[in-house]
């Protein structure tokens, strides 16, 4: 990767880790140009930072020689990304409020590049109302964060506040430079702000009598992860879920249902929506006429259980008058995955089908191998955790709307 980062080293004990960061980045083909704040220079020297980066280190806003060589505005734009590590409570506060009284904060104000903050401070300072307010402001402005991590701190306390490790910061930098804004630990811009998303998840249950039902092994994990990923990108998410044993993401409005009919009704009431992702493993049939009383055990068993076809929620919403702009179905298949998925794309009238090979440990498991099938072709995701697969799908959904 042939890129350049402007690294602002703030005044914190973690500043020494930023020297390692310069080396880690260099190994990945990312050059660093360093601004060392006054506080930062109490912890590491310009000589070390310059030696490692192989470039002049900038320290003072009012240095006439520096300004003659490269003005601070030019400096702020000369990189592909600005990283602040360690980002102290002071830098976060100034950046959040537009205070520009030294070279580092002036550069943060002047830059037109993405900014990544790697906070580092005492746990109480990190948890203070003021810092949390400033972080929220910066995130709402579209800035990125990596860390802080939880652990033992230089001050002897334990908690959140430890700066992320250089490898972790370098990973975040690389991902942002590649355009991935959906990474864990980072909060990027909210590309789906103002969009409504409806997600179904989990199984449906079709009662046979008051104690028995027909259902399937769906855990709801993939649908819940997709709801969370869309919520993180700013969508207003309604999650219509069958019975599952996992907690709903805080960012989604949860509607709990049991039967397919209830799921359909809940989905129809959630319209209009811009996005519909139908992840639920909907029971295709329901017992014809539910018994009000528990069916008693008969000698020799029951010779037959009559089943009626359930409504197809995906097909119904695909053809609804107020059809969501982007309708995405899932195709759970055990064989001929792509052929079945392509057939479902047209049969169900959706825009994308996410083909899902459920012949292995997918149902109930933590990983998934997804193929996105559209009328333009296919995109195969590698085997990923359900969370990562969800983030990737949500990223693709947000691309559709930009
Ligand atoms: N689906 C739905 N309502 C149904 C059945 C399925 O909304 N009654 C949705 C699922 O949420 C999924 C897609 O349709 O997005 C495909 O589901 P799947 O179980 O793979 O296919 P079926 O339509 O049930 O067909 P088959 O069981 O024959 O593969």
XYZ file of C-alpha atoms and ligand atoms in Angstrom:
431
model
C 0.000 0.000 0.000
C 1.674 3.215 -1.090
C 0.083 5.741 1.279
C 1.016 8.469 3.693
C -0.274 9.152 7.191
C 0.099 12.358 9.137
C 0.686 11.098 12.678
C 0.014 13.497 15.535
C 1.734 12.276 18.696
C 0.061 13.763 21.740
C 1.313 14.061 25.292
C 0.631 10.709 26.935
C 2.635 7.850 28.351
C 1.533 5.774 25.328
C 3.534 8.064 23.024
C 6.325 5.469 22.950
C 3.886 3.044 21.267
C 3.457 5.560 18.450
C 7.140 5.154 17.636
C 6.444 1.434 17.093
C 3.417 2.438 15.046
C 5.678 4.324 12.622
C 7.654 1.110 12.064
C 4.565 -1.102 11.751
C 3.128 1.277 9.168
C 6.423 1.460 7.260
C 6.452 -2.367 6.990
C 3.020 -2.110 5.363
C 4.176 0.490 2.865
C 2.572 3.418 4.697
C 4.868 6.395 5.274
C 4.431 8.619 8.345
C 5.021 12.334 8.687
C 4.953 13.293 12.361
C 3.624 16.281 14.275
C 4.847 16.133 17.849
C 2.827 18.213 20.288
C 4.498 20.068 23.150
C 3.114 17.436 25.547
C 4.230 14.640 23.229
C 7.786 15.947 23.262
C 7.864 15.429 27.045
C 7.520 11.685 26.382
C 9.370 11.021 23.109
C 11.847 13.121 21.156
C 11.570 14.605 17.694
C 14.891 12.908 17.008
C 13.424 9.407 17.543
C 10.244 10.170 15.565
C 12.289 11.696 12.734
C 14.788 8.844 12.740
C 12.037 6.254 12.458
C 9.898 8.086 9.921
C 12.864 9.272 7.880
C 11.184 12.665 7.613
C 11.309 16.040 9.255
C 9.189 16.220 12.418
C 6.946 19.267 12.834
C 6.411 20.776 16.243
C 5.643 24.478 16.157
C 2.870 26.392 14.434
C 4.885 29.585 14.359
C 8.149 28.206 13.007
C 9.018 30.487 10.126
C 11.326 27.973 8.461
C 8.652 25.250 8.570
C 6.013 27.610 7.252
C 8.318 28.639 4.422
C 9.017 24.984 3.534
C 5.469 23.701 3.957
C 2.606 25.759 5.353
C 0.522 24.114 8.068
C -2.505 24.004 5.748
C -0.520 22.106 3.156
C 0.791 19.811 5.891
C -2.768 18.969 6.917
C -3.613 17.900 3.388
C -0.386 16.240 2.352
C -1.391 12.844 3.783
C -4.085 10.300 2.919
C -5.227 10.141 6.544
C -4.555 11.906 9.826
C -4.005 9.677 12.877
C -3.845 11.031 16.407
C -2.036 8.646 18.756
C -2.077 9.062 21.651
C -5.192 11.210 21.516
C -5.335 12.835 24.937
C -8.487 14.152 26.621
C -7.143 17.632 25.807
C -6.768 16.977 22.061
C -10.230 15.354 21.896
C -11.765 18.353 23.669
C -10.066 20.851 21.372
C -10.891 18.876 18.219
C -14.541 18.535 19.271
C -14.835 22.281 19.868
C -12.772 23.604 17.022
C -10.058 25.060 19.201
C -6.925 25.552 17.125
C -4.116 26.972 19.233
C -1.127 24.878 18.253
C 0.135 23.068 15.170
C -1.653 19.757 15.936
C -5.085 21.249 16.597
C -4.778 23.735 13.733
C -3.967 20.837 11.421
C -7.007 18.895 12.698
C -9.191 21.887 11.916
C -7.692 22.447 8.492
C -7.556 18.905 7.181
C -9.885 17.622 4.503
C -8.833 14.015 5.195
C -10.335 11.354 7.425
C -9.126 11.487 11.015
C -8.540 8.477 13.283
C -8.192 9.018 17.025
C -6.486 6.444 19.269
C -7.424 7.730 22.726
C -5.136 7.205 25.687
C -5.875 8.429 29.179
C -6.756 7.435 32.700
C -9.984 5.447 32.947
C -11.779 8.157 34.963
C -10.793 10.772 32.407
C -12.019 8.501 29.598
C -15.300 7.875 31.400
C -15.813 11.504 32.387
C -18.947 13.120 31.048
C -16.882 15.751 29.223
C -14.676 13.276 27.334
C -17.641 11.053 26.448
C -19.490 14.123 25.158
C -16.485 15.116 23.045
C -16.102 11.589 21.639
C -19.788 11.556 20.737
C -19.437 14.907 18.981
C -16.403 13.756 17.005
C -18.124 10.503 16.004
C -21.181 12.405 14.893
C -18.821 14.561 12.790
C -17.715 11.363 11.037
C -14.358 10.902 12.752
C -12.990 7.427 13.486
C -11.868 5.877 16.756
C -9.786 2.847 17.559
C -9.718 1.745 21.188
C -9.115 2.575 23.915
C -8.543 -0.924 25.283
C -9.298 -2.250 28.708
C -6.379 -3.218 30.916
C -3.842 -2.221 33.535
C -2.898 1.397 33.245
C 0.391 3.151 33.874
C -1.276 4.962 36.792
C -2.011 1.643 38.541
C -5.733 1.596 37.768
C -7.592 -0.866 35.573
C -10.171 -0.096 32.952
C -10.720 1.483 29.570
C -8.204 4.103 28.591
C -5.174 2.165 27.406
C -4.180 3.124 23.902
C -4.791 0.443 21.250
C -1.703 -1.534 20.265
C 0.284 -0.327 17.215
C -0.803 -3.369 15.121
C -4.437 -2.642 15.955
C -4.052 1.039 15.024
C -2.245 0.075 11.808
C -5.088 -2.364 10.939
C -7.626 0.401 11.461
C -5.582 2.826 9.339
C -5.291 0.258 6.555
C -9.001 -0.502 6.607
C -9.979 3.159 6.466
C -7.509 3.760 3.637
C -9.158 0.876 1.756
C -12.524 2.552 2.223
C -13.911 0.107 4.814
C -15.815 2.269 7.273
C -17.703 -0.520 8.977
C -14.963 -1.873 11.195
C -15.454 -2.893 14.815
C -14.170 -0.368 17.299
C -14.495 2.359 14.738
C -17.406 4.584 14.242
C -17.454 6.165 10.866
C -19.935 8.380 9.160
C -23.552 7.237 9.166
C -24.267 6.605 5.480
C -27.691 5.091 6.218
C -28.891 7.967 8.391
C -32.475 8.771 7.484
C -33.096 5.294 5.981
C -35.523 2.813 7.482
C -34.562 -0.862 7.505
C -36.728 -3.867 8.277
C -34.993 -7.140 9.157
C -36.603 -10.498 9.953
C -34.635 -13.046 11.936
C -34.822 -16.368 13.727
C -37.278 -19.183 13.135
C -41.043 -19.050 13.206
C -43.015 -21.494 15.312
C -46.235 -23.119 14.180
C -48.256 -24.589 17.026
C -49.670 -28.105 16.745
C -51.384 -27.892 20.135
C -50.779 -25.776 23.291
C -47.486 -27.559 24.041
C -46.048 -28.645 20.684
C -44.891 -26.789 17.596
C -43.133 -27.120 14.237
C -39.987 -25.033 13.820
C -36.343 -25.159 12.696
C -32.805 -24.700 14.012
C -32.349 -21.024 13.146
C -30.526 -19.204 15.976
C -31.230 -15.668 14.737
C -27.510 -14.785 14.977
C -27.087 -13.726 11.340
C -30.259 -11.622 11.243
C -29.459 -9.952 14.571
C -25.934 -9.169 13.376
C -27.329 -7.609 10.186
C -29.814 -5.509 12.178
C -26.938 -4.314 14.416
C -24.663 -3.559 11.447
C -27.366 -1.519 9.693
C -28.072 0.326 12.947
C -24.385 1.154 13.344
C -24.452 2.730 9.890
C -27.248 4.992 11.049
C -30.362 3.192 9.738
C -33.550 3.229 11.769
C -33.944 -0.545 12.179
C -37.021 -2.632 12.997
C -36.105 -6.203 13.838
C -39.011 -8.643 13.605
C -37.851 -11.773 15.330
C -39.086 -15.269 15.959
C -38.187 -16.926 19.277
C -34.413 -16.923 19.821
C -32.075 -17.091 22.805
C -29.927 -14.035 22.039
C -30.200 -10.389 23.037
C -31.413 -7.864 20.498
C -29.014 -5.088 19.452
C -29.703 -1.899 21.376
C -29.940 0.095 18.161
C -32.944 -1.837 16.772
C -36.647 -1.683 17.584
C -37.459 -5.298 18.422
C -40.835 -6.819 17.565
C -41.192 -10.357 18.918
C -43.401 -12.805 17.060
C -44.003 -16.555 17.010
C -45.899 -17.633 13.927
C -45.366 -16.821 10.262
C -48.699 -15.028 10.123
C -47.631 -12.825 13.071
C -44.304 -12.139 11.365
C -46.056 -11.077 8.168
C -48.436 -8.772 10.056
C -45.528 -7.184 11.989
C -43.580 -6.642 8.753
C -46.527 -5.066 6.977
C -47.051 -2.694 9.910
C -43.361 -1.712 9.785
C -43.741 -0.399 6.210
C -42.858 1.972 4.652
C -39.213 1.015 4.797
C -36.306 1.673 2.441
C -34.601 -1.646 3.055
C -35.999 -5.115 3.761
C -33.639 -7.950 4.651
C -35.490 -11.219 5.035
C -33.156 -13.390 7.070
C -35.766 -15.345 9.041
C -36.026 -19.074 8.505
C -39.760 -18.950 8.023
C -41.722 -22.181 8.498
C -43.113 -23.047 5.088
C -46.137 -24.861 6.522
C -48.344 -24.794 9.581
C -50.501 -27.548 11.006
C -54.003 -27.353 9.622
C -56.237 -26.390 12.525
C -54.410 -26.071 15.821
C -55.818 -28.236 18.607
C -56.918 -26.191 21.643
C -56.176 -29.120 23.906
C -52.999 -31.127 24.222
C -53.237 -34.044 21.823
C -53.127 -37.232 23.856
C -50.663 -39.961 23.058
C -52.467 -42.510 20.946
C -51.300 -46.070 20.696
C -49.534 -46.651 17.392
C -48.808 -42.950 16.863
C -50.486 -40.390 14.609
C -50.827 -41.513 11.020
C -50.714 -38.014 9.522
C -50.387 -34.343 10.339
C -52.078 -32.165 7.737
C -50.088 -29.024 6.878
C -51.187 -25.830 5.151
C -48.819 -23.571 3.236
C -47.781 -20.389 5.033
C -47.751 -16.980 3.346
C -44.407 -16.061 1.809
C -43.383 -12.874 3.619
C -40.549 -12.014 1.231
C -42.667 -12.489 -1.891
C -45.529 -10.540 -0.300
C -43.363 -7.525 0.588
C -41.597 -7.685 -2.802
C -44.872 -7.096 -4.557
C -46.451 -4.790 -1.975
C -47.711 -1.373 -3.087
C -45.236 0.299 -0.741
C -42.397 -2.103 -1.611
C -39.074 -1.193 0.030
C -36.536 0.183 -2.453
C -34.043 -2.592 -1.711
C -35.438 -6.064 -0.963
C -32.924 -8.732 0.019
C -33.799 -12.380 0.550
C -31.733 -15.240 1.887
C -31.577 -18.648 0.261
C -30.788 -21.373 2.735
C -29.630 -24.302 0.611
C -27.911 -27.607 1.190
C -27.147 -28.384 -2.494
C -26.933 -26.637 -5.882
C -26.714 -23.429 -3.852
C -26.239 -20.953 -6.708
C -28.847 -22.470 -9.019
C -31.481 -22.453 -6.286
C -30.493 -18.918 -5.268
C -30.827 -17.578 -8.820
C -34.220 -19.246 -9.149
C -35.358 -17.653 -5.867
C -34.201 -14.205 -6.971
C -36.776 -14.108 -9.741
C -39.429 -16.231 -8.022
C -39.521 -13.982 -4.953
C -39.138 -10.725 -6.873
C -36.310 -9.414 -4.715
C -33.303 -7.321 -5.728
C -30.595 -9.446 -4.138
C -30.538 -12.987 -2.824
C -27.929 -13.925 -0.273
C -27.103 -17.563 -0.897
C -26.245 -19.414 2.229
C -24.924 -22.980 2.233
C -26.513 -24.498 5.337
C -25.239 -28.020 4.747
C -22.477 -27.604 7.386
C -22.454 -25.885 10.774
C -24.143 -22.653 9.653
C -27.453 -23.057 11.479
C -26.725 -22.188 15.088
C -22.990 -21.715 14.333
C -20.970 -18.496 14.393
C -19.675 -18.445 10.805
C -21.184 -18.089 7.384
C -20.087 -18.203 3.756
C -22.369 -15.928 1.775
C -22.760 -15.277 -1.939
C -24.652 -12.160 -2.993
C -26.628 -12.894 -6.132
C -28.084 -10.029 -8.149
C -29.258 -9.791 -11.732
C -25.799 -8.402 -12.522
C -23.863 -11.393 -11.181
C -22.453 -12.814 -7.972
C -20.129 -11.652 -5.234
C -18.674 -14.313 -2.959
C -17.743 -13.344 0.599
C -15.053 -15.480 2.223
C -16.037 -17.583 5.259
C -16.514 -14.943 7.962
C -17.976 -14.659 11.434
C -21.649 -13.802 11.221
C -20.781 -10.332 12.599
C -18.197 -9.688 9.895
C -20.476 -11.051 7.179
C -23.193 -8.695 8.470
C -20.863 -5.687 8.418
C -19.825 -6.499 4.896
C -23.412 -6.886 3.730
C -24.406 -3.646 5.485
C -21.495 -1.890 3.768
C -22.761 -3.142 0.419
C -26.274 -1.973 1.256
C -24.993 1.495 2.130
C -23.090 1.620 -1.192
C -26.394 1.008 -2.942
C -27.784 4.190 -1.382
C -24.773 6.411 -2.066
N -39.279 -16.604 3.254
C -40.365 -15.855 3.652
N -41.545 -16.461 3.927
C -41.684 -17.804 3.766
C -40.578 -18.581 3.359
C -39.393 -17.952 3.111
O -40.234 -14.631 3.809
N -42.837 -18.348 4.019
C -38.026 -15.906 2.924
C -36.845 -16.222 3.814
O -36.752 -15.291 4.880
C -35.682 -16.077 2.857
C -36.258 -16.493 1.518
O -37.667 -16.347 1.647
O -35.279 -14.737 2.719
C -35.953 -17.896 1.109
O -36.228 -18.797 2.138
P -35.854 -20.328 2.000
O -36.264 -21.052 3.228
O -34.432 -20.464 1.535
O -36.712 -20.737 0.750
P -38.204 -21.153 0.592
O -38.944 -20.058 -0.076
O -38.750 -21.606 1.901
O -38.062 -22.344 -0.434
P -37.460 -23.834 -0.159
O -37.767 -24.174 1.255
O -38.180 -24.659 -1.167
O -35.995 -23.747 -0.455
